[in-house]
mmCIF file with all atom_site columns, C-alpha atoms in Angstrom:
data_model
loop_
_atom_site.group_PDB
_atom_site.id
_atom_site.type_symbol
_atom_site.label_atom_id
_atom_site.label_alt_id
_atom_site.label_comp_id
_atom_site.label_asym_id
_atom_site.label_entity_id
_atom_site.label_seq_id
_atom_site.pdbx_PDB_ins_code
_atom_site.Cartn_x
_atom_site.Cartn_y
_atom_site.Cartn_z
_atom_site.occupancy
_atom_site.B_iso_or_equiv
_atom_site.pdbx_formal_charge
_atom_site.auth_seq_id
_atom_site.auth_comp_id
_atom_site.auth_asym_id
_atom_site.auth_atom_id
_atom_site.pdbx_PDB_model_num
ATOM 1   C CA . UNK A 1 1   ? 13.218  59.155 -16.172 1.00 0.00 ? 763 UNK A CA 1
ATOM 2   C CA . UNK A 1 2   ? 10.639  56.554 -17.918 1.00 0.00 ? 764 UNK A CA 1
ATOM 3   C CA . UNK A 1 3   ? 11.619  54.815 -20.905 1.00 0.00 ? 765 UNK A CA 1
ATOM 4   C CA . UNK A 1 4   ? 8.570   56.083 -22.975 1.00 0.00 ? 766 UNK A CA 1
ATOM 5   C CA . UNK A 1 5   ? 9.337   59.819 -22.076 1.00 0.00 ? 767 UNK A CA 1
ATOM 6   C CA . UNK A 1 6   ? 12.789  59.019 -22.915 1.00 0.00 ? 768 UNK A CA 1
ATOM 7   C CA . UNK A 1 7   ? 12.347  57.976 -26.525 1.00 0.00 ? 769 UNK A CA 1
ATOM 8   C CA . UNK A 1 8   ? 10.480  60.389 -27.558 1.00 0.00 ? 770 UNK A CA 1
ATOM 9   C CA . UNK A 1 9   ? 13.835  62.370 -26.004 1.00 0.00 ? 771 UNK A CA 1
ATOM 10  C CA . UNK A 1 10  ? 15.618  60.589 -28.225 1.00 0.00 ? 772 UNK A CA 1
ATOM 11  C CA . UNK A 1 11  ? 13.561  61.034 -31.531 1.00 0.00 ? 773 UNK A CA 1
ATOM 12  C CA . UNK A 1 12  ? 13.426  64.557 -31.077 1.00 0.00 ? 774 UNK A CA 1
ATOM 13  C CA . UNK A 1 13  ? 17.404  64.570 -31.031 1.00 0.00 ? 775 UNK A CA 1
ATOM 14  C CA . UNK A 1 14  ? 16.899  62.931 -34.247 1.00 0.00 ? 776 UNK A CA 1
ATOM 15  C CA . UNK A 1 15  ? 14.431  64.565 -35.515 1.00 0.00 ? 777 UNK A CA 1
ATOM 16  C CA . UNK A 1 16  ? 16.648  67.858 -35.065 1.00 0.00 ? 778 UNK A CA 1
ATOM 17  C CA . UNK A 1 17  ? 19.247  66.216 -36.562 1.00 0.00 ? 779 UNK A CA 1
ATOM 18  C CA . UNK A 1 18  ? 17.337  65.518 -39.778 1.00 0.00 ? 780 UNK A CA 1
ATOM 19  C CA . UNK A 1 19  ? 15.926  68.203 -39.715 1.00 0.00 ? 781 UNK A CA 1
ATOM 20  C CA . UNK A 1 20  ? 12.383  67.175 -39.818 1.00 0.00 ? 782 UNK A CA 1
ATOM 21  C CA . UNK A 1 21  ? 10.579  69.601 -38.710 1.00 0.00 ? 783 UNK A CA 1
ATOM 22  C CA . UNK A 1 22  ? 6.934   68.238 -38.597 1.00 0.00 ? 784 UNK A CA 1
ATOM 23  C CA . UNK A 1 23  ? 8.460   65.440 -36.202 1.00 0.00 ? 785 UNK A CA 1
ATOM 24  C CA . UNK A 1 24  ? 10.378  67.663 -34.117 1.00 0.00 ? 786 UNK A CA 1
ATOM 25  C CA . UNK A 1 25  ? 7.394   69.689 -33.993 1.00 0.00 ? 787 UNK A CA 1
ATOM 26  C CA . UNK A 1 26  ? 5.233   67.390 -33.116 1.00 0.00 ? 788 UNK A CA 1
ATOM 27  C CA . UNK A 1 27  ? 7.560   65.545 -30.247 1.00 0.00 ? 789 UNK A CA 1
ATOM 28  C CA . UNK A 1 28  ? 8.329   68.943 -28.642 1.00 0.00 ? 790 UNK A CA 1
ATOM 29  C CA . UNK A 1 29  ? 4.188   69.683 -28.391 1.00 0.00 ? 791 UNK A CA 1
ATOM 30  C CA . UNK A 1 30  ? 4.064   65.951 -26.840 1.00 0.00 ? 792 UNK A CA 1
ATOM 31  C CA . UNK A 1 31  ? 6.849   66.835 -25.028 1.00 0.00 ? 793 UNK A CA 1
ATOM 32  C CA . UNK A 1 32  ? 5.201   69.826 -23.745 1.00 0.00 ? 794 UNK A CA 1
ATOM 33  C CA . UNK A 1 33  ? 1.895   68.430 -23.184 1.00 0.00 ? 795 UNK A CA 1
ATOM 34  C CA . UNK A 1 34  ? 3.718   65.502 -20.483 1.00 0.00 ? 796 UNK A CA 1
ATOM 35  C CA . UNK A 1 35  ? 5.770   68.071 -18.939 1.00 0.00 ? 797 UNK A CA 1
ATOM 36  C CA . UNK A 1 36  ? 3.083   70.376 -18.226 1.00 0.00 ? 798 UNK A CA 1
ATOM 37  C CA . UNK A 1 37  ? 0.928   66.721 -17.045 1.00 0.00 ? 799 UNK A CA 1
ATOM 38  C CA . UNK A 1 38  ? 4.282   65.699 -15.258 1.00 0.00 ? 800 UNK A CA 1
ATOM 39  C CA . UNK A 1 39  ? 3.630   69.942 -13.209 1.00 0.00 ? 801 UNK A CA 1
ATOM 40  C CA . UNK A 1 40  ? -0.484  69.424 -12.868 1.00 0.00 ? 802 UNK A CA 1
ATOM 41  C CA . UNK A 1 41  ? -0.990  69.684 -9.244  1.00 0.00 ? 803 UNK A CA 1
ATOM 42  C CA . UNK A 1 42  ? 0.315   70.658 -5.787  1.00 0.00 ? 804 UNK A CA 1
ATOM 43  C CA . UNK A 1 43  ? 3.830   69.019 -5.935  1.00 0.00 ? 805 UNK A CA 1
ATOM 44  C CA . UNK A 1 44  ? 5.740   68.004 -9.594  1.00 0.00 ? 806 UNK A CA 1
ATOM 45  C CA . UNK A 1 45  ? 6.121   64.317 -10.335 1.00 0.00 ? 807 UNK A CA 1
ATOM 46  C CA . UNK A 1 46  ? 7.402   61.949 -12.852 1.00 0.00 ? 808 UNK A CA 1
ATOM 47  C CA . UNK A 1 47  ? 4.595   60.474 -14.626 1.00 0.00 ? 809 UNK A CA 1
ATOM 48  C CA . UNK A 1 48  ? 4.830   56.600 -15.417 1.00 0.00 ? 810 UNK A CA 1
ATOM 49  C CA . UNK A 1 49  ? 5.210   54.641 -19.269 1.00 0.00 ? 811 UNK A CA 1
ATOM 50  C CA . UNK A 1 50  ? 1.299   54.354 -18.693 1.00 0.00 ? 812 UNK A CA 1
ATOM 51  C CA . UNK A 1 51  ? 0.561   57.663 -17.837 1.00 0.00 ? 813 UNK A CA 1
ATOM 52  C CA . UNK A 1 52  ? 3.096   58.881 -20.500 1.00 0.00 ? 814 UNK A CA 1
ATOM 53  C CA . UNK A 1 53  ? 0.691   56.904 -22.934 1.00 0.00 ? 815 UNK A CA 1
ATOM 54  C CA . UNK A 1 54  ? -2.138  58.379 -22.175 1.00 0.00 ? 816 UNK A CA 1
ATOM 55  C CA . UNK A 1 55  ? -0.759  62.375 -22.483 1.00 0.00 ? 817 UNK A CA 1
ATOM 56  C CA . UNK A 1 56  ? 0.109   60.602 -26.009 1.00 0.00 ? 818 UNK A CA 1
ATOM 57  C CA . UNK A 1 57  ? -3.501  59.557 -26.752 1.00 0.00 ? 819 UNK A CA 1
ATOM 58  C CA . UNK A 1 58  ? -5.450  62.532 -25.420 1.00 0.00 ? 820 UNK A CA 1
ATOM 59  C CA . UNK A 1 59  ? -2.314  64.501 -28.277 1.00 0.00 ? 821 UNK A CA 1
ATOM 60  C CA . UNK A 1 60  ? -3.401  61.945 -30.774 1.00 0.00 ? 822 UNK A CA 1
ATOM 61  C CA . UNK A 1 61  ? -7.212  62.234 -30.444 1.00 0.00 ? 823 UNK A CA 1
ATOM 62  C CA . UNK A 1 62  ? -6.290  66.369 -30.230 1.00 0.00 ? 824 UNK A CA 1
ATOM 63  C CA . UNK A 1 63  ? -5.067  65.907 -33.436 1.00 0.00 ? 825 UNK A CA 1
ATOM 64  C CA . UNK A 1 64  ? -7.780  63.856 -35.255 1.00 0.00 ? 826 UNK A CA 1
ATOM 65  C CA . UNK A 1 65  ? -10.311 66.249 -34.186 1.00 0.00 ? 827 UNK A CA 1
ATOM 66  C CA . UNK A 1 66  ? -8.443  69.309 -35.622 1.00 0.00 ? 828 UNK A CA 1
ATOM 67  C CA . UNK A 1 67  ? -8.283  67.326 -39.017 1.00 0.00 ? 829 UNK A CA 1
ATOM 68  C CA . UNK A 1 68  ? -11.325 66.438 -39.506 1.00 0.00 ? 830 UNK A CA 1
ATOM 69  C CA . UNK A 1 69  ? -11.855 70.178 -38.668 1.00 0.00 ? 831 UNK A CA 1
ATOM 70  C CA . UNK A 1 70  ? -9.767  71.511 -40.974 1.00 0.00 ? 832 UNK A CA 1
ATOM 71  C CA . UNK A 1 71  ? -11.918 69.385 -43.301 1.00 0.00 ? 833 UNK A CA 1
ATOM 72  C CA . UNK A 1 72  ? -15.393 70.548 -42.805 1.00 0.00 ? 834 UNK A CA 1
ATOM 73  C CA . UNK A 1 73  ? -13.938 74.519 -43.173 1.00 0.00 ? 835 UNK A CA 1
ATOM 74  C CA . UNK A 1 74  ? -12.401 73.423 -46.318 1.00 0.00 ? 836 UNK A CA 1
ATOM 75  C CA . UNK A 1 75  ? -8.651  74.022 -45.179 1.00 0.00 ? 837 UNK A CA 1
ATOM 76  C CA . UNK A 1 76  ? -6.908  70.143 -46.677 1.00 0.00 ? 838 UNK A CA 1
ATOM 77  C CA . UNK A 1 77  ? -3.783  71.328 -46.198 1.00 0.00 ? 839 UNK A CA 1
ATOM 78  C CA . UNK A 1 78  ? -4.053  72.441 -42.257 1.00 0.00 ? 840 UNK A CA 1
ATOM 79  C CA . UNK A 1 79  ? -6.038  68.450 -42.369 1.00 0.00 ? 841 UNK A CA 1
ATOM 80  C CA . UNK A 1 80  ? -2.807  67.455 -43.926 1.00 0.00 ? 842 UNK A CA 1
ATOM 81  C CA . UNK A 1 81  ? -0.501  68.516 -41.616 1.00 0.00 ? 843 UNK A CA 1
ATOM 82  C CA . UNK A 1 82  ? -2.714  67.422 -38.004 1.00 0.00 ? 844 UNK A CA 1
ATOM 83  C CA . UNK A 1 83  ? -3.834  64.261 -39.924 1.00 0.00 ? 845 UNK A CA 1
ATOM 84  C CA . UNK A 1 84  ? 0.098   63.783 -40.297 1.00 0.00 ? 846 UNK A CA 1
ATOM 85  C CA . UNK A 1 85  ? 1.281   64.711 -36.446 1.00 0.00 ? 847 UNK A CA 1
ATOM 86  C CA . UNK A 1 86  ? -1.567  61.625 -35.211 1.00 0.00 ? 848 UNK A CA 1
ATOM 87  C CA . UNK A 1 87  ? 0.802   59.402 -37.661 1.00 0.00 ? 849 UNK A CA 1
ATOM 88  C CA . UNK A 1 88  ? 4.304   60.209 -35.473 1.00 0.00 ? 850 UNK A CA 1
ATOM 89  C CA . UNK A 1 89  ? 1.859   60.240 -32.690 1.00 0.00 ? 851 UNK A CA 1
ATOM 90  C CA . UNK A 1 90  ? 0.258   56.774 -33.374 1.00 0.00 ? 852 UNK A CA 1
ATOM 91  C CA . UNK A 1 91  ? 3.820   55.193 -33.781 1.00 0.00 ? 853 UNK A CA 1
ATOM 92  C CA . UNK A 1 92  ? 4.730   55.683 -29.989 1.00 0.00 ? 854 UNK A CA 1
ATOM 93  C CA . UNK A 1 93  ? 0.678   54.463 -29.071 1.00 0.00 ? 855 UNK A CA 1
ATOM 94  C CA . UNK A 1 94  ? 0.251   50.021 -28.589 1.00 0.00 ? 856 UNK A CA 1
ATOM 95  C CA . UNK A 1 95  ? -1.750  49.319 -31.986 1.00 0.00 ? 857 UNK A CA 1
ATOM 96  C CA . UNK A 1 96  ? -5.246  49.573 -31.287 1.00 0.00 ? 858 UNK A CA 1
ATOM 97  C CA . UNK A 1 97  ? -7.827  46.143 -31.631 1.00 0.00 ? 859 UNK A CA 1
ATOM 98  C CA . UNK A 1 98  ? -9.557  45.633 -34.540 1.00 0.00 ? 860 UNK A CA 1
ATOM 99  C CA . UNK A 1 99  ? -13.386 45.120 -34.891 1.00 0.00 ? 861 UNK A CA 1
ATOM 100 C CA . UNK A 1 100 ? -13.483 41.720 -34.330 1.00 0.00 ? 862 UNK A CA 1
ATOM 101 C CA . UNK A 1 101 ? -11.011 41.811 -31.629 1.00 0.00 ? 863 UNK A CA 1
ATOM 102 C CA . UNK A 1 102 ? -13.101 44.198 -29.931 1.00 0.00 ? 864 UNK A CA 1
ATOM 103 C CA . UNK A 1 103 ? -16.512 42.989 -31.117 1.00 0.00 ? 865 UNK A CA 1
ATOM 104 C CA . UNK A 1 104 ? -15.370 39.826 -29.004 1.00 0.00 ? 866 UNK A CA 1
ATOM 105 C CA . UNK A 1 105 ? -14.507 41.681 -26.017 1.00 0.00 ? 867 UNK A CA 1
ATOM 106 C CA . UNK A 1 106 ? -17.844 43.809 -25.634 1.00 0.00 ? 868 UNK A CA 1
ATOM 107 C CA . UNK A 1 107 ? -19.513 40.294 -26.807 1.00 0.00 ? 869 UNK A CA 1
ATOM 108 C CA . UNK A 1 108 ? -18.272 38.804 -23.372 1.00 0.00 ? 870 UNK A CA 1
ATOM 109 C CA . UNK A 1 109 ? -18.496 41.616 -21.299 1.00 0.00 ? 871 UNK A CA 1
ATOM 110 C CA . UNK A 1 110 ? -22.576 41.721 -22.154 1.00 0.00 ? 872 UNK A CA 1
ATOM 111 C CA . UNK A 1 111 ? -22.483 37.648 -21.161 1.00 0.00 ? 873 UNK A CA 1
ATOM 112 C CA . UNK A 1 112 ? -21.028 39.188 -17.985 1.00 0.00 ? 874 UNK A CA 1
ATOM 113 C CA . UNK A 1 113 ? -22.874 41.436 -17.359 1.00 0.00 ? 875 UNK A CA 1
ATOM 114 C CA . UNK A 1 114 ? -26.368 40.085 -18.419 1.00 0.00 ? 876 UNK A CA 1
ATOM 115 C CA . UNK A 1 115 ? -24.956 37.345 -15.677 1.00 0.00 ? 877 UNK A CA 1
ATOM 116 C CA . UNK A 1 116 ? -25.116 39.603 -12.864 1.00 0.00 ? 878 UNK A CA 1
ATOM 117 C CA . UNK A 1 117 ? -28.256 40.860 -14.089 1.00 0.00 ? 879 UNK A CA 1
ATOM 118 C CA . UNK A 1 118 ? -27.493 43.828 -16.166 1.00 0.00 ? 880 UNK A CA 1
ATOM 119 C CA . UNK A 1 119 ? -30.431 43.822 -19.120 1.00 0.00 ? 881 UNK A CA 1
ATOM 120 C CA . UNK A 1 120 ? -31.351 45.680 -21.965 1.00 0.00 ? 882 UNK A CA 1
ATOM 121 C CA . UNK A 1 121 ? -30.471 49.328 -22.863 1.00 0.00 ? 883 UNK A CA 1
ATOM 122 C CA . UNK A 1 122 ? -29.627 50.185 -18.552 1.00 0.00 ? 884 UNK A CA 1
ATOM 123 C CA . UNK A 1 123 ? -27.100 47.466 -18.688 1.00 0.00 ? 885 UNK A CA 1
ATOM 124 C CA . UNK A 1 124 ? -24.812 50.329 -21.531 1.00 0.00 ? 886 UNK A CA 1
ATOM 125 C CA . UNK A 1 125 ? -22.876 51.364 -17.711 1.00 0.00 ? 887 UNK A CA 1
ATOM 126 C CA . UNK A 1 126 ? -22.213 48.384 -16.278 1.00 0.00 ? 888 UNK A CA 1
ATOM 127 C CA . UNK A 1 127 ? -20.853 46.641 -19.054 1.00 0.00 ? 889 UNK A CA 1
ATOM 128 C CA . UNK A 1 128 ? -18.915 49.235 -19.471 1.00 0.00 ? 890 UNK A CA 1
ATOM 129 C CA . UNK A 1 129 ? -17.324 48.723 -16.208 1.00 0.00 ? 891 UNK A CA 1
ATOM 130 C CA . UNK A 1 130 ? -16.114 45.062 -17.175 1.00 0.00 ? 892 UNK A CA 1
ATOM 131 C CA . UNK A 1 131 ? -14.745 46.456 -20.780 1.00 0.00 ? 893 UNK A CA 1
ATOM 132 C CA . UNK A 1 132 ? -12.837 49.588 -20.334 1.00 0.00 ? 894 UNK A CA 1
ATOM 133 C CA . UNK A 1 133 ? -9.620  48.235 -17.967 1.00 0.00 ? 895 UNK A CA 1
ATOM 134 C CA . UNK A 1 134 ? -9.865  45.486 -21.688 1.00 0.00 ? 896 UNK A CA 1
ATOM 135 C CA . UNK A 1 135 ? -9.675  47.913 -23.607 1.00 0.00 ? 897 UNK A CA 1
ATOM 136 C CA . UNK A 1 136 ? -7.827  51.011 -21.781 1.00 0.00 ? 898 UNK A CA 1
ATOM 137 C CA . UNK A 1 137 ? -5.552  52.474 -24.595 1.00 0.00 ? 899 UNK A CA 1
ATOM 138 C CA . UNK A 1 138 ? -6.565  49.965 -27.264 1.00 0.00 ? 900 UNK A CA 1
ATOM 139 C CA . UNK A 1 139 ? -9.775  51.027 -28.982 1.00 0.00 ? 901 UNK A CA 1
ATOM 140 C CA . UNK A 1 140 ? -11.141 54.961 -28.932 1.00 0.00 ? 902 UNK A CA 1
ATOM 141 C CA . UNK A 1 141 ? -13.665 55.111 -26.115 1.00 0.00 ? 903 UNK A CA 1
ATOM 142 C CA . UNK A 1 142 ? -16.455 56.289 -28.896 1.00 0.00 ? 904 UNK A CA 1
ATOM 143 C CA . UNK A 1 143 ? -15.529 52.898 -30.690 1.00 0.00 ? 905 UNK A CA 1
ATOM 144 C CA . UNK A 1 144 ? -16.202 50.873 -27.301 1.00 0.00 ? 906 UNK A CA 1
ATOM 145 C CA . UNK A 1 145 ? -19.501 52.690 -25.936 1.00 0.00 ? 907 UNK A CA 1
ATOM 146 C CA . UNK A 1 146 ? -20.880 52.449 -30.132 1.00 0.00 ? 908 UNK A CA 1
ATOM 147 C CA . UNK A 1 147 ? -19.444 48.499 -30.181 1.00 0.00 ? 909 UNK A CA 1
ATOM 148 C CA . UNK A 1 148 ? -21.577 47.979 -26.562 1.00 0.00 ? 910 UNK A CA 1
ATOM 149 C CA . UNK A 1 149 ? -24.892 49.801 -28.071 1.00 0.00 ? 911 UNK A CA 1
ATOM 150 C CA . UNK A 1 150 ? -25.125 47.673 -31.057 1.00 0.00 ? 912 UNK A CA 1
ATOM 151 C CA . UNK A 1 151 ? -24.429 44.863 -29.460 1.00 0.00 ? 913 UNK A CA 1
ATOM 152 C CA . UNK A 1 152 ? -26.854 45.422 -25.748 1.00 0.00 ? 914 UNK A CA 1
ATOM 153 C CA . UNK A 1 153 ? -29.539 46.725 -28.881 1.00 0.00 ? 915 UNK A CA 1
ATOM 154 C CA . UNK A 1 154 ? -29.141 43.339 -31.302 1.00 0.00 ? 916 UNK A CA 1
#
């Protein structure tokens, strides 16, 4: 069993013992998503820590989107719960890049793409190919795309 998955299971057991309903339900849902991913496809397999991290990232994104939807729908209590679940999941993810760090990576990638002959707004794909491996798991795709567009426009 991967170390991240076993940590999730240990934390789930601790949350159950402490009668922390929010934390235990969040971890249960996340472990279920991990198990679903493991049995998806033709053969059952064990996920690596990176793959488990991707599942947690996906679950955290779902929580953020749900919180936004609930907030827009006037259901503040449900939005708060979704935000709290997202914060619990964030503790299992690497620290997100700050705006300055992301901007520096994007600026360097734009320079690399221009050196390779990519120019103007059409260079977006080339720049994203350079940036994505560097920021995988450290910044959300929407933030990265916005930073690249801003850098290409400026």
